[in-house]
PDB file of C-alpha atoms in Angstrom:
ATOM      1  CA  GLU A   1      91.258 192.519  50.887  1.00 93.00           C
ATOM      2  CA  ALA A   2      90.802 190.925  54.331  1.00 96.00           C
ATOM      3  CA  GLY A   3      87.814 190.407  56.593  1.00 97.00           C
ATOM      4  CA  LEU A   4      85.752 188.227  58.838  1.00 98.00           C
ATOM      5  CA  THR A   5      83.546 185.366  57.639  1.00 96.00           C
ATOM      6  CA  GLY A   6      80.911 183.249  59.264  1.00 96.00           C
ATOM      7  CA  GLY A   7      77.968 180.976  58.722  1.00 96.00           C
ATOM      8  CA  ILE A   8      75.215 178.781  60.008  1.00 97.00           C
ATOM      9  CA  ALA A   9      74.493 175.397  58.411  1.00 96.00           C
ATOM     10  CA  TYR A  10      73.101 172.003  59.082  1.00 95.00           C
ATOM     11  CA  ASP A  11      75.521 169.204  58.092  1.00 92.00           C
ATOM     12  CA  ILE A  12      74.280 165.684  57.472  1.00 90.00           C
ATOM     13  CA  PHE A  13      75.933 162.500  56.277  1.00 85.00           C
ATOM     14  CA  ASN A  14      74.923 158.923  55.736  1.00 82.00           C
ATOM     15  CA  ILE A  15      76.596 155.932  57.301  1.00 75.00           C
ATOM     16  CA  GLY A  16      76.091 152.473  55.862  1.00 71.00           C
ATOM     17  CA  GLY A  17      75.232 153.360  52.337  1.00 60.00           C
ATOM     18  CA  SER A  18      72.450 151.600  50.499  1.00 61.00           C
ATOM     19  CA  ASN A  19      73.458 147.994  51.414  1.00 57.00           C
ATOM     20  CA  THR A  20      70.411 146.673  53.180  1.00 57.00           C
ATOM     21  CA  SER A  21      71.565 143.017  53.268  1.00 59.00           C
ATOM     22  CA  LYS A  22      70.864 141.176  56.525  1.00 61.00           C
ATOM     23  CA  ASP A  23      74.525 140.101  56.459  1.00 57.00           C
ATOM     24  CA  SER A  24      75.798 143.687  56.478  1.00 59.00           C
ATOM     25  CA  PRO A  25      77.288 144.764  59.868  1.00 62.00           C
ATOM     26  CA  LEU A  26      76.184 148.356  59.115  1.00 60.00           C
ATOM     27  CA  ASN A  27      72.720 149.650  59.623  1.00 66.00           C
ATOM     28  CA  PRO A  28      72.149 152.775  57.442  1.00 65.00           C
ATOM     29  CA  ALA A  29      71.797 155.912  59.428  1.00 76.00           C
ATOM     30  CA  ASP A  30      71.764 159.667  58.838  1.00 83.00           C
ATOM     31  CA  ILE A  31      73.814 161.721  61.344  1.00 87.00           C
ATOM     32  CA  GLY A  32      73.478 165.500  61.469  1.00 90.00           C
ATOM     33  CA  SER A  33      74.671 168.538  63.378  1.00 92.00           C
ATOM     34  CA  LEU A  34      74.158 172.218  63.536  1.00 95.00           C
ATOM     35  CA  ASN A  35      77.370 173.916  62.195  1.00 95.00           C
ATOM     36  CA  LEU A  36      78.159 177.368  63.541  1.00 97.00           C
ATOM     37  CA  ASN A  37      81.409 178.724  62.023  1.00 97.00           C
ATOM     38  CA  GLY A  38      83.523 181.852  61.955  1.00 98.00           C
ATOM     39  CA  GLY A  39      86.898 182.859  60.817  1.00 98.00           C
ATOM     40  CA  VAL A  40      89.000 185.099  58.631  1.00 98.00           C
ATOM     41  CA  ARG A  41      89.395 185.470  54.923  1.00 97.00           C
ATOM     42  CA  LEU A  42      92.013 187.034  52.651  1.00 97.00           C
ATOM     43  CA  ASN A  43      91.422 187.781  48.975  1.00 96.00           C
ATOM     44  CA  TYR A  44      94.055 188.880  46.431  1.00 96.00           C
ATOM     45  CA  PHE A  45      92.646 190.508  43.309  1.00 95.00           C
ATOM     46  CA  PHE A  46      94.486 190.055  39.969  1.00 93.00           C
ATOM     47  CA  SER A  47      91.982 192.376  38.212  1.00 93.00           C
ATOM     48  CA  SER A  48      88.727 194.015  39.030  1.00 89.00           C
ATOM     49  CA  ARG A  49      86.955 190.582  38.512  1.00 90.00           C
ATOM     50  CA  SER A  50      89.523 187.800  39.224  1.00 96.00           C
ATOM     51  CA  TYR A  51      90.854 186.836  42.596  1.00 96.00           C
ATOM     52  CA  VAL A  52      92.335 184.050  44.679  1.00 97.00           C
ATOM     53  CA  GLY A  53      91.338 183.754  48.305  1.00 97.00           C
ATOM     54  CA  LEU A  54      92.185 181.877  51.470  1.00 98.00           C
ATOM     55  CA  GLN A  55      89.593 181.301  54.176  1.00 97.00           C
ATOM     56  CA  LEU A  56      90.298 179.812  57.646  1.00 98.00           C
ATOM     57  CA  LYS A  57      87.269 178.928  59.794  1.00 98.00           C
ATOM     58  CA  TYR A  58      86.540 177.309  63.126  1.00 98.00           C
ATOM     59  CA  ASN A  59      83.417 175.064  63.016  1.00 97.00           C
ATOM     60  CA  TYR A  60      81.402 174.303  66.134  1.00 96.00           C
ATOM     61  CA  LEU A  61      79.786 170.878  65.591  1.00 93.00           C
ATOM     62  CA  ASP A  62      77.605 168.690  67.864  1.00 89.00           C
ATOM     63  CA  TYR A  63      77.108 165.338  66.148  1.00 87.00           C
ATOM     64  CA  LYS A  64      74.964 162.791  68.034  1.00 82.00           C
ATOM     65  CA  ASN A  65      75.698 159.194  67.185  1.00 80.00           C
ATOM     66  CA  LYS A  66      73.424 157.295  69.589  1.00 79.00           C
ATOM     67  CA  GLY A  67      74.624 153.779  70.115  1.00 77.00           C
ATOM     68  CA  GLY A  68      77.811 154.256  68.096  1.00 77.00           C
ATOM     69  CA  ARG A  69      81.270 155.706  68.328  1.00 80.00           C
ATOM     70  CA  SER A  70      81.662 159.210  69.623  1.00 81.00           C
ATOM     71  CA  LEU A  71      81.863 161.859  66.953  1.00 84.00           C
ATOM     72  CA  ALA A  72      82.554 164.615  69.473  1.00 83.00           C
ATOM     73  CA  GLY A  73      84.827 167.440  68.457  1.00 90.00           C
ATOM     74  CA  ASP A  74      84.878 170.591  66.371  1.00 94.00           C
ATOM     75  CA  ALA A  75      86.709 171.220  63.102  1.00 95.00           C
ATOM     76  CA  VAL A  76      88.999 173.762  61.545  1.00 97.00           C
ATOM     77  CA  THR A  77      88.718 174.172  57.786  1.00 96.00           C
ATOM     78  CA  MET A  78      90.890 175.979  55.265  1.00 97.00           C
ATOM     79  CA  ASP A  79      89.499 176.843  51.797  1.00 96.00           C
ATOM     80  CA  LEU A  80      91.464 177.938  48.743  1.00 98.00           C
ATOM     81  CA  ILE A  81      89.065 179.995  46.534  1.00 96.00           C
ATOM     82  CA  PHE A  82      89.362 181.108  42.914  1.00 96.00           C
ATOM     83  CA  GLY A  83      86.844 183.660  41.728  1.00 93.00           C
ATOM     84  CA  HIS A  84      86.000 185.331  38.477  1.00 90.00           C
TER      85      HIS A  84
END
């Protein structure tokens, strides 16, 4: 089975962890971005309920890291999926 796949998400990650020491060079910050993605998927069924799949997606990202290094750029992801 083959087809198209897509999604909309909001990705967020934390930089700096929980270290709040004045000596730490990192100030904790949350950085997020809208994630619009689309791609193709391929599923191979072993039986009516079990399958292995491969999914390849292009992810449009727009991270804003004010005052820090640029996080510009999109991503390509590949997922190996086992289902039952």
